[in-house]
Amino acid sequence: MWAGLLGLATAAAAAAAGGDDRIVFPERVSQGALVIGKVPAGSQVRYAGRTLRATPYGSVAFGVGRDAAGPLAVTVERADGTTATTRIAVDLRDWPVERVDGVPPKTVEPPPAIAERIRREQARVAATRDRDGDNVDFAAAFAQPIQGRISGRFGRQRVYNGKPGAPHSGLDVAAPAGTPVQAPAGGIVTFADPDLYLTGGTLVLDHGHGISSTFLHLSRIDVAVGDRVEQGAVIGAVGATGRATGPHLHWGMNWFDVRIDPQLVLQRGP
């Protein structure tokens, strides 16, 4: 997979010189992957019912869901009207069960008024993920926002206090409260709220082309909506706000409404 992606840098350079009509995608990907492909400049690209935004040099990005099954079909219509469809195999993953005990009961089975608050808050966060910005920060190598023990991995089925919940949507890293959180890549802040019921201090950073990072349970938020931040900038601090049993950072990533695995994004490299 990564060999195909690393070839994109060469393809992009050739495109910049003009005359490159290649279509480059990996032959196979994992569930939860961020896929970056190369198409001829001026192409229209369709995947999963969406038209993908392409950079001026022909890079496009999309996410592969946790439960996606292949083959994936990416259709490219070149500027001259010719069309090609690339099919990508999907490697299935084994998703273990994680049991999380000691969670406050009212956050596992909230009363109706609280459930409505949660619905409203989650809708606000979800709305920010509709953004299809033209910034291209997604194409850079990502860095882990904090260092620490990995306490939760993407995609694993969660059981809270014995009650099955949704699969885990990101990467959890345990660290002392107050540990500075750094931006894993550049982007634009599209959401910042210190007090959501389930997720506590919550921040969303848009990396462009539908790719975003979400940071949960923060004890402090150091940026505001509309701010442009660069990779490595301190954007907040680790906490245990919302539904959390101890201080840690939850780092989630999305392609629009599709959850993707931050650890796979880190492995993508430069």
PDB file of C-alpha atoms in Angstrom:
ATOM      1  CA  MET A   1       0.000   0.000   0.000  1.00  0.00           C
ATOM      2  CA  TRP A   2       2.604   2.512   1.083  1.00  0.00           C
ATOM      3  CA  ALA A   3       4.834   1.850  -1.907  1.00  0.00           C
ATOM      4  CA  GLY A   4       1.997   3.031  -4.150  1.00  0.00           C
ATOM      5  CA  LEU A   5       1.511   6.144  -2.067  1.00  0.00           C
ATOM      6  CA  LEU A   6       5.195   7.005  -1.973  1.00  0.00           C
ATOM      7  CA  GLY A   7       5.170   6.971  -5.774  1.00  0.00           C
ATOM      8  CA  LEU A   8       2.730   9.869  -5.737  1.00  0.00           C
ATOM      9  CA  ALA A   9       5.443  12.389  -4.982  1.00  0.00           C
ATOM     10  CA  THR A  10       7.204  11.471  -8.237  1.00  0.00           C
ATOM     11  CA  ALA A  11       3.911  11.504 -10.118  1.00  0.00           C
ATOM     12  CA  ALA A  12       3.028  14.929  -8.726  1.00  0.00           C
ATOM     13  CA  ALA A  13       6.402  16.308  -9.788  1.00  0.00           C
ATOM     14  CA  ALA A  14       5.884  14.985 -13.293  1.00  0.00           C
ATOM     15  CA  ALA A  15       2.405  16.511 -13.393  1.00  0.00           C
ATOM     16  CA  ALA A  16       3.824  19.878 -12.436  1.00  0.00           C
ATOM     17  CA  ALA A  17       6.035  19.677 -15.523  1.00  0.00           C
ATOM     18  CA  GLY A  18       2.948  18.987 -17.630  1.00  0.00           C
ATOM     19  CA  GLY A  19       1.797  16.112 -19.802  1.00  0.00           C
ATOM     20  CA  ASP A  20       1.274  13.450 -17.137  1.00  0.00           C
ATOM     21  CA  ASP A  21      -1.955  11.525 -17.723  1.00  0.00           C
ATOM     22  CA  ARG A  22      -1.352   8.696 -15.242  1.00  0.00           C
ATOM     23  CA  ILE A  23      -3.904   7.543 -12.687  1.00  0.00           C
ATOM     24  CA  VAL A  24      -2.154   6.267  -9.549  1.00  0.00           C
ATOM     25  CA  PHE A  25      -3.898   4.576  -6.612  1.00  0.00           C
ATOM     26  CA  PRO A  26      -2.714   1.784  -4.299  1.00  0.00           C
ATOM     27  CA  GLU A  27      -3.755  -1.707  -5.363  1.00  0.00           C
ATOM     28  CA  ARG A  28      -5.050  -2.539  -1.891  1.00  0.00           C
ATOM     29  CA  VAL A  29      -5.775  -0.689   1.348  1.00  0.00           C
ATOM     30  CA  SER A  30      -6.810  -1.509   4.914  1.00  0.00           C
ATOM     31  CA  GLN A  31     -10.137  -0.754   6.534  1.00  0.00           C
ATOM     32  CA  GLY A  32      -9.761   2.658   8.197  1.00  0.00           C
ATOM     33  CA  ALA A  33      -7.119   3.928   5.740  1.00  0.00           C
ATOM     34  CA  LEU A  34      -6.599   7.404   4.334  1.00  0.00           C
ATOM     35  CA  VAL A  35      -6.011   6.967   0.602  1.00  0.00           C
ATOM     36  CA  ILE A  36      -4.207   9.564  -1.488  1.00  0.00           C
ATOM     37  CA  GLY A  37      -4.212   9.113  -5.245  1.00  0.00           C
ATOM     38  CA  LYS A  38      -2.962  10.929  -8.326  1.00  0.00           C
ATOM     39  CA  VAL A  39      -5.042  11.799 -11.395  1.00  0.00           C
ATOM     40  CA  PRO A  40      -4.379  13.923 -14.488  1.00  0.00           C
ATOM     41  CA  ALA A  41      -4.865  17.630 -13.881  1.00  0.00           C
ATOM     42  CA  GLY A  42      -8.398  18.770 -14.696  1.00  0.00           C
ATOM     43  CA  SER A  43     -10.003  15.364 -14.070  1.00  0.00           C
ATOM     44  CA  GLN A  44     -13.363  14.792 -12.389  1.00  0.00           C
ATOM     45  CA  VAL A  45     -13.103  12.043  -9.763  1.00  0.00           C
ATOM     46  CA  ARG A  46     -15.994  10.125  -8.194  1.00  0.00           C
ATOM     47  CA  TYR A  47     -15.901   7.773  -5.228  1.00  0.00           C
ATOM     48  CA  ALA A  48     -18.674   6.517  -2.930  1.00  0.00           C
ATOM     49  CA  GLY A  49     -21.208   8.967  -4.356  1.00  0.00           C
ATOM     50  CA  ARG A  50     -18.942  12.000  -3.914  1.00  0.00           C
ATOM     51  CA  THR A  51     -17.017  14.147  -6.339  1.00  0.00           C
ATOM     52  CA  LEU A  52     -13.491  14.396  -4.942  1.00  0.00           C
ATOM     53  CA  ARG A  53     -11.730  17.737  -4.861  1.00  0.00           C
ATOM     54  CA  ALA A  54      -8.372  17.496  -6.653  1.00  0.00           C
ATOM     55  CA  THR A  55      -5.346  19.659  -5.956  1.00  0.00           C
ATOM     56  CA  PRO A  56      -3.886  21.685  -8.848  1.00  0.00           C
ATOM     57  CA  TYR A  57      -1.263  18.955  -9.296  1.00  0.00           C
ATOM     58  CA  GLY A  58      -3.856  16.161  -9.334  1.00  0.00           C
ATOM     59  CA  SER A  59      -3.822  14.659  -5.825  1.00  0.00           C
ATOM     60  CA  VAL A  60      -7.126  13.404  -4.376  1.00  0.00           C
ATOM     61  CA  ALA A  61      -7.913  11.915  -0.971  1.00  0.00           C
ATOM     62  CA  PHE A  62     -10.616   9.763   0.542  1.00  0.00           C
ATOM     63  CA  GLY A  63     -11.185   7.597   3.590  1.00  0.00           C
ATOM     64  CA  VAL A  64     -12.008   3.900   3.872  1.00  0.00           C
ATOM     65  CA  GLY A  65     -14.522   3.080   6.605  1.00  0.00           C
ATOM     66  CA  ARG A  66     -14.010   0.598   9.434  1.00  0.00           C
ATOM     67  CA  ASP A  67     -16.470  -1.857   7.915  1.00  0.00           C
ATOM     68  CA  ALA A  68     -15.763  -1.195   4.226  1.00  0.00           C
ATOM     69  CA  ALA A  69     -15.516  -4.195   1.926  1.00  0.00           C
ATOM     70  CA  GLY A  70     -13.827  -4.146  -1.444  1.00  0.00           C
ATOM     71  CA  PRO A  71     -13.345  -3.709  -4.165  1.00  0.00           C
ATOM     72  CA  LEU A  72     -13.607   0.074  -3.984  1.00  0.00           C
ATOM     73  CA  ALA A  73     -14.351   1.801  -7.280  1.00  0.00           C
ATOM     74  CA  VAL A  74     -12.821   5.185  -8.154  1.00  0.00           C
ATOM     75  CA  THR A  75     -13.987   6.684 -11.450  1.00  0.00           C
ATOM     76  CA  VAL A  76     -11.839   9.284 -13.190  1.00  0.00           C
ATOM     77  CA  GLU A  77     -13.069  11.356 -16.122  1.00  0.00           C
ATOM     78  CA  ARG A  78     -10.107  13.060 -17.773  1.00  0.00           C
ATOM     79  CA  ALA A  79     -10.292  16.546 -19.251  1.00  0.00           C
ATOM     80  CA  ASP A  80     -10.499  15.023 -22.738  1.00  0.00           C
ATOM     81  CA  GLY A  81     -13.678  13.125 -21.767  1.00  0.00           C
ATOM     82  CA  THR A  82     -12.151   9.640 -21.515  1.00  0.00           C
ATOM     83  CA  THR A  83     -13.097   7.674 -18.408  1.00  0.00           C
ATOM     84  CA  ALA A  84     -11.305   5.023 -16.365  1.00  0.00           C
ATOM     85  CA  THR A  85     -12.353   3.138 -13.234  1.00  0.00           C
ATOM     86  CA  THR A  86      -9.768   1.916 -10.725  1.00  0.00           C
ATOM     87  CA  ARG A  87     -10.711  -0.913  -8.366  1.00  0.00           C
ATOM     88  CA  ILE A  88      -8.942  -1.182  -5.013  1.00  0.00           C
ATOM     89  CA  ALA A  89      -8.962  -4.300  -2.826  1.00  0.00           C
ATOM     90  CA  VAL A  90      -9.681  -3.884   0.904  1.00  0.00           C
ATOM     91  CA  ASP A  91      -7.827  -5.856   3.560  1.00  0.00           C
ATOM     92  CA  LEU A  92     -10.222  -6.751   6.365  1.00  0.00           C
ATOM     93  CA  ARG A  93      -9.101  -6.303   9.969  1.00  0.00           C
ATOM     94  CA  ASP A  94      -9.905  -8.210  13.144  1.00  0.00           C
ATOM     95  CA  TRP A  95     -11.605  -5.900  15.644  1.00  0.00           C
ATOM     96  CA  PRO A  96     -11.089  -6.962  19.296  1.00  0.00           C
ATOM     97  CA  VAL A  97     -13.506  -6.032  22.089  1.00  0.00           C
ATOM     98  CA  GLU A  98     -12.397  -3.454  24.672  1.00  0.00           C
ATOM     99  CA  ARG A  99     -14.164  -3.284  28.035  1.00  0.00           C
ATOM    100  CA  VAL A 100     -14.215   0.092  29.744  1.00  0.00           C
ATOM    101  CA  ASP A 101     -15.427   0.002  33.348  1.00  0.00           C
ATOM    102  CA  GLY A 102     -15.848   2.788  35.882  1.00  0.00           C
ATOM    103  CA  VAL A 103     -17.529   5.169  33.440  1.00  0.00           C
ATOM    104  CA  PRO A 104     -20.122   7.450  35.138  1.00  0.00           C
ATOM    105  CA  PRO A 105     -23.461   5.628  34.637  1.00  0.00           C
ATOM    106  CA  LYS A 106     -25.303   8.779  33.529  1.00  0.00           C
ATOM    107  CA  THR A 107     -22.977   9.045  30.509  1.00  0.00           C
ATOM    108  CA  VAL A 108     -23.648   5.430  29.479  1.00  0.00           C
ATOM    109  CA  GLU A 109     -27.452   5.547  29.833  1.00  0.00           C
ATOM    110  CA  PRO A 110     -28.330   9.254  30.038  1.00  0.00           C
ATOM    111  CA  PRO A 111     -31.828  10.455  30.951  1.00  0.00           C
ATOM    112  CA  PRO A 112     -33.940  11.905  28.098  1.00  0.00           C
ATOM    113  CA  ALA A 113     -32.967  15.555  28.651  1.00  0.00           C
ATOM    114  CA  ILE A 114     -29.277  14.705  28.649  1.00  0.00           C
ATOM    115  CA  ALA A 115     -29.703  12.415  25.644  1.00  0.00           C
ATOM    116  CA  GLU A 116     -31.196  15.342  23.730  1.00  0.00           C
ATOM    117  CA  ARG A 117     -28.281  17.564  24.747  1.00  0.00           C
ATOM    118  CA  ILE A 118     -25.847  14.914  23.505  1.00  0.00           C
ATOM    119  CA  ARG A 119     -27.705  14.681  20.199  1.00  0.00           C
ATOM    120  CA  ARG A 120     -27.532  18.458  19.676  1.00  0.00           C
ATOM    121  CA  GLU A 121     -23.859  18.638  20.583  1.00  0.00           C
ATOM    122  CA  GLN A 122     -22.852  15.739  18.359  1.00  0.00           C
ATOM    123  CA  ALA A 123     -24.812  17.278  15.475  1.00  0.00           C
ATOM    124  CA  ARG A 124     -22.807  20.495  15.882  1.00  0.00           C
ATOM    125  CA  VAL A 125     -19.534  18.579  15.687  1.00  0.00           C
ATOM    126  CA  ALA A 126     -20.729  16.485  12.727  1.00  0.00           C
ATOM    127  CA  ALA A 127     -21.699  19.619  10.795  1.00  0.00           C
ATOM    128  CA  THR A 128     -18.085  20.820  10.795  1.00  0.00           C
ATOM    129  CA  ARG A 129     -17.062  17.650   8.947  1.00  0.00           C
ATOM    130  CA  ASP A 130     -19.047  18.677   5.875  1.00  0.00           C
ATOM    131  CA  ARG A 131     -16.344  21.218   5.059  1.00  0.00           C
ATOM    132  CA  ASP A 132     -14.449  20.559   1.830  1.00  0.00           C
ATOM    133  CA  GLY A 133     -11.693  23.121   2.209  1.00  0.00           C
ATOM    134  CA  ASP A 134      -9.077  23.758  -0.453  1.00  0.00           C
ATOM    135  CA  ASN A 135      -6.122  23.642   1.986  1.00  0.00           C
ATOM    136  CA  VAL A 136      -3.822  20.670   1.327  1.00  0.00           C
ATOM    137  CA  ASP A 137      -2.436  19.972   4.797  1.00  0.00           C
ATOM    138  CA  PHE A 138      -3.727  16.382   4.528  1.00  0.00           C
ATOM    139  CA  ALA A 139      -0.907  15.624   2.067  1.00  0.00           C
ATOM    140  CA  ALA A 140       1.860  16.205   4.634  1.00  0.00           C
ATOM    141  CA  ALA A 141       3.312  13.555   6.941  1.00  0.00           C
ATOM    142  CA  PHE A 142       1.332  13.594  10.215  1.00  0.00           C
ATOM    143  CA  ALA A 143       2.919  13.558  13.684  1.00  0.00           C
ATOM    144  CA  GLN A 144       1.405  12.104  16.864  1.00  0.00           C
ATOM    145  CA  PRO A 145      -0.103  14.974  18.919  1.00  0.00           C
ATOM    146  CA  ILE A 146       1.319  13.699  22.233  1.00  0.00           C
ATOM    147  CA  GLN A 147       3.574  10.869  23.329  1.00  0.00           C
ATOM    148  CA  GLY A 148       2.368   8.290  25.834  1.00  0.00           C
ATOM    149  CA  ARG A 149       0.882   4.865  26.331  1.00  0.00           C
ATOM    150  CA  ILE A 150      -1.692   3.834  23.733  1.00  0.00           C
ATOM    151  CA  SER A 151      -4.785   3.110  25.816  1.00  0.00           C
ATOM    152  CA  GLY A 152      -7.361   2.666  23.064  1.00  0.00           C
ATOM    153  CA  ARG A 153      -7.159   1.833  19.378  1.00  0.00           C
ATOM    154  CA  PHE A 154      -9.367   2.684  16.445  1.00  0.00           C
ATOM    155  CA  GLY A 155     -12.192   0.366  15.486  1.00  0.00           C
ATOM    156  CA  ARG A 156     -12.316  -1.842  18.542  1.00  0.00           C
ATOM    157  CA  GLN A 157     -15.764  -2.661  19.834  1.00  0.00           C
ATOM    158  CA  ARG A 158     -16.324  -0.810  23.118  1.00  0.00           C
ATOM    159  CA  VAL A 159     -18.288  -2.164  26.083  1.00  0.00           C
ATOM    160  CA  TYR A 160     -18.965   0.525  28.710  1.00  0.00           C
ATOM    161  CA  ASN A 161     -19.771  -0.785  32.201  1.00  0.00           C
ATOM    162  CA  GLY A 162     -20.881  -4.025  30.541  1.00  0.00           C
ATOM    163  CA  LYS A 163     -23.119  -2.274  27.994  1.00  0.00           C
ATOM    164  CA  PRO A 164     -22.107  -2.530  24.297  1.00  0.00           C
ATOM    165  CA  GLY A 165     -21.352   0.816  22.694  1.00  0.00           C
ATOM    166  CA  ALA A 166     -20.215   2.055  19.311  1.00  0.00           C
ATOM    167  CA  PRO A 167     -16.802   0.996  17.984  1.00  0.00           C
ATOM    168  CA  HIS A 168     -13.967   3.207  19.175  1.00  0.00           C
ATOM    169  CA  SER A 169     -13.610   6.070  16.724  1.00  0.00           C
ATOM    170  CA  GLY A 170      -9.993   7.086  17.244  1.00  0.00           C
ATOM    171  CA  LEU A 171      -6.684   6.662  19.038  1.00  0.00           C
ATOM    172  CA  ASP A 172      -6.433   7.144  22.816  1.00  0.00           C
ATOM    173  CA  VAL A 173      -3.091   8.160  24.326  1.00  0.00           C
ATOM    174  CA  ALA A 174      -2.753   8.256  28.132  1.00  0.00           C
ATOM    175  CA  ALA A 175      -0.792  11.202  29.507  1.00  0.00           C
ATOM    176  CA  PRO A 176      -0.835  13.446  32.609  1.00  0.00           C
ATOM    177  CA  ALA A 177      -3.486  16.132  32.754  1.00  0.00           C
ATOM    178  CA  GLY A 178      -2.136  19.375  31.358  1.00  0.00           C
ATOM    179  CA  THR A 179       0.199  17.739  28.819  1.00  0.00           C
ATOM    180  CA  PRO A 180       0.360  20.056  25.791  1.00  0.00           C
ATOM    181  CA  VAL A 181      -1.389  18.734  22.676  1.00  0.00           C
ATOM    182  CA  GLN A 182       0.266  19.624  19.358  1.00  0.00           C
ATOM    183  CA  ALA A 183      -1.368  19.830  15.953  1.00  0.00           C
ATOM    184  CA  PRO A 184      -0.508  16.616  14.044  1.00  0.00           C
ATOM    185  CA  ALA A 185      -0.580  18.579  10.784  1.00  0.00           C
ATOM    186  CA  GLY A 186      -1.519  22.063   9.713  1.00  0.00           C
ATOM    187  CA  GLY A 187      -5.134  23.095   9.400  1.00  0.00           C
ATOM    188  CA  ILE A 188      -7.971  25.438  10.239  1.00  0.00           C
ATOM    189  CA  VAL A 189      -9.901  25.261  13.511  1.00  0.00           C
ATOM    190  CA  THR A 190     -13.568  24.641  12.715  1.00  0.00           C
ATOM    191  CA  PHE A 191     -14.925  23.728  16.165  1.00  0.00           C
ATOM    192  CA  ALA A 192     -13.870  24.518  19.733  1.00  0.00           C
ATOM    193  CA  ASP A 193     -16.020  23.968  22.833  1.00  0.00           C
ATOM    194  CA  PRO A 194     -14.700  23.333  26.354  1.00  0.00           C
ATOM    195  CA  ASP A 195     -17.766  21.575  27.745  1.00  0.00           C
ATOM    196  CA  LEU A 196     -19.564  18.973  25.647  1.00  0.00           C
ATOM    197  CA  TYR A 197     -21.363  16.358  27.716  1.00  0.00           C
ATOM    198  CA  LEU A 198     -19.742  13.199  26.358  1.00  0.00           C
ATOM    199  CA  THR A 199     -16.481  14.498  24.967  1.00  0.00           C
ATOM    200  CA  GLY A 200     -15.695  17.425  27.267  1.00  0.00           C
ATOM    201  CA  GLY A 201     -13.230  19.878  25.763  1.00  0.00           C
ATOM    202  CA  THR A 202     -13.605  19.245  22.036  1.00  0.00           C
ATOM    203  CA  LEU A 203     -11.639  20.641  19.103  1.00  0.00           C
ATOM    204  CA  VAL A 204     -11.852  19.963  15.348  1.00  0.00           C
ATOM    205  CA  LEU A 205      -9.001  20.814  12.977  1.00  0.00           C
ATOM    206  CA  ASP A 206      -9.670  20.763   9.226  1.00  0.00           C
ATOM    207  CA  HIS A 207      -6.761  19.531   7.066  1.00  0.00           C
ATOM    208  CA  GLY A 208      -8.521  20.131   3.747  1.00  0.00           C
ATOM    209  CA  HIS A 209     -10.393  18.052   1.164  1.00  0.00           C
ATOM    210  CA  GLY A 210     -12.737  16.612   3.808  1.00  0.00           C
ATOM    211  CA  ILE A 211      -9.934  15.322   6.079  1.00  0.00           C
ATOM    212  CA  SER A 212     -10.165  16.464   9.709  1.00  0.00           C
ATOM    213  CA  SER A 213      -8.829  15.672  13.178  1.00  0.00           C
ATOM    214  CA  THR A 214     -10.919  15.725  16.340  1.00  0.00           C
ATOM    215  CA  PHE A 215      -9.440  16.050  19.841  1.00  0.00           C
ATOM    216  CA  LEU A 216     -11.551  15.083  22.857  1.00  0.00           C
ATOM    217  CA  HIS A 217     -11.482  15.332  26.682  1.00  0.00           C
ATOM    218  CA  LEU A 218      -9.241  18.416  26.625  1.00  0.00           C
ATOM    219  CA  SER A 219      -8.697  20.305  29.873  1.00  0.00           C
ATOM    220  CA  ARG A 220      -7.821  23.457  27.958  1.00  0.00           C
ATOM    221  CA  ILE A 221      -8.282  24.776  24.425  1.00  0.00           C
ATOM    222  CA  ASP A 222      -5.686  27.285  23.212  1.00  0.00           C
ATOM    223  CA  VAL A 223      -7.104  28.165  19.790  1.00  0.00           C
ATOM    224  CA  ALA A 224     -10.357  29.581  18.430  1.00  0.00           C
ATOM    225  CA  VAL A 225     -12.602  28.812  15.476  1.00  0.00           C
ATOM    226  CA  GLY A 226     -11.118  30.295  12.317  1.00  0.00           C
ATOM    227  CA  ASP A 227      -7.509  30.111  13.487  1.00  0.00           C
ATOM    228  CA  ARG A 228      -4.919  28.753  11.096  1.00  0.00           C
ATOM    229  CA  VAL A 229      -2.410  26.504  12.904  1.00  0.00           C
ATOM    230  CA  GLU A 230       0.744  24.797  11.686  1.00  0.00           C
ATOM    231  CA  GLN A 231       2.015  21.340  12.527  1.00  0.00           C
ATOM    232  CA  GLY A 232       3.472  21.229  16.037  1.00  0.00           C
ATOM    233  CA  ALA A 233       1.556  24.242  17.353  1.00  0.00           C
ATOM    234  CA  VAL A 234       0.090  23.743  20.846  1.00  0.00           C
ATOM    235  CA  ILE A 235      -3.688  23.653  20.473  1.00  0.00           C
ATOM    236  CA  GLY A 236      -4.764  22.535  23.959  1.00  0.00           C
ATOM    237  CA  ALA A 237      -3.980  20.266  26.881  1.00  0.00           C
ATOM    238  CA  VAL A 238      -4.796  16.714  27.949  1.00  0.00           C
ATOM    239  CA  GLY A 239      -7.684  16.305  30.375  1.00  0.00           C
ATOM    240  CA  ALA A 240     -10.360  13.903  31.581  1.00  0.00           C
ATOM    241  CA  THR A 241     -13.438  15.952  30.717  1.00  0.00           C
ATOM    242  CA  GLY A 242     -16.673  14.369  29.474  1.00  0.00           C
ATOM    243  CA  ARG A 243     -16.972  10.578  29.482  1.00  0.00           C
ATOM    244  CA  ALA A 244     -13.460   9.641  30.595  1.00  0.00           C
ATOM    245  CA  THR A 245     -12.065   7.435  33.355  1.00  0.00           C
ATOM    246  CA  GLY A 246      -8.715   9.236  33.494  1.00  0.00           C
ATOM    247  CA  PRO A 247      -6.597  11.834  31.695  1.00  0.00           C
ATOM    248  CA  HIS A 248      -5.909  10.984  28.074  1.00  0.00           C
ATOM    249  CA  LEU A 249      -6.171  12.395  24.580  1.00  0.00           C
ATOM    250  CA  HIS A 250      -8.665  10.941  22.136  1.00  0.00           C
ATOM    251  CA  TRP A 251      -7.509  11.756  18.612  1.00  0.00           C
ATOM    252  CA  GLY A 252     -10.020  10.913  15.896  1.00  0.00           C
ATOM    253  CA  MET A 253      -9.788  11.447  12.159  1.00  0.00           C
ATOM    254  CA  ASN A 254     -12.471  11.687   9.499  1.00  0.00           C
ATOM    255  CA  TRP A 255     -12.978  11.926   5.775  1.00  0.00           C
ATOM    256  CA  PHE A 256     -16.276  13.813   5.929  1.00  0.00           C
ATOM    257  CA  ASP A 257     -18.491  11.415   7.939  1.00  0.00           C
ATOM    258  CA  VAL A 258     -16.199   8.395   7.447  1.00  0.00           C
ATOM    259  CA  ARG A 259     -14.028   7.526  10.448  1.00  0.00           C
ATOM    260  CA  ILE A 260     -10.416   6.682   9.637  1.00  0.00           C
ATOM    261  CA  ASP A 261      -7.564   5.286  11.727  1.00  0.00           C
ATOM    262  CA  PRO A 262      -4.984   7.859  12.909  1.00  0.00           C
ATOM    263  CA  GLN A 263      -2.357   5.154  13.335  1.00  0.00           C
ATOM    264  CA  LEU A 264      -2.592   4.264   9.648  1.00  0.00           C
ATOM    265  CA  VAL A 265      -2.245   7.948   8.777  1.00  0.00           C
ATOM    266  CA  LEU A 266       0.912   8.145  10.906  1.00  0.00           C
ATOM    267  CA  GLN A 267       2.331   5.115   9.078  1.00  0.00           C
ATOM    268  CA  ARG A 268       1.750   6.760   5.711  1.00  0.00           C
ATOM    269  CA  GLY A 269       4.922   8.803   6.192  1.00  0.00           C
ATOM    270  CA  PRO A 270       6.168  11.635   3.964  1.00  0.00           C
TER     271      PRO A 270
END
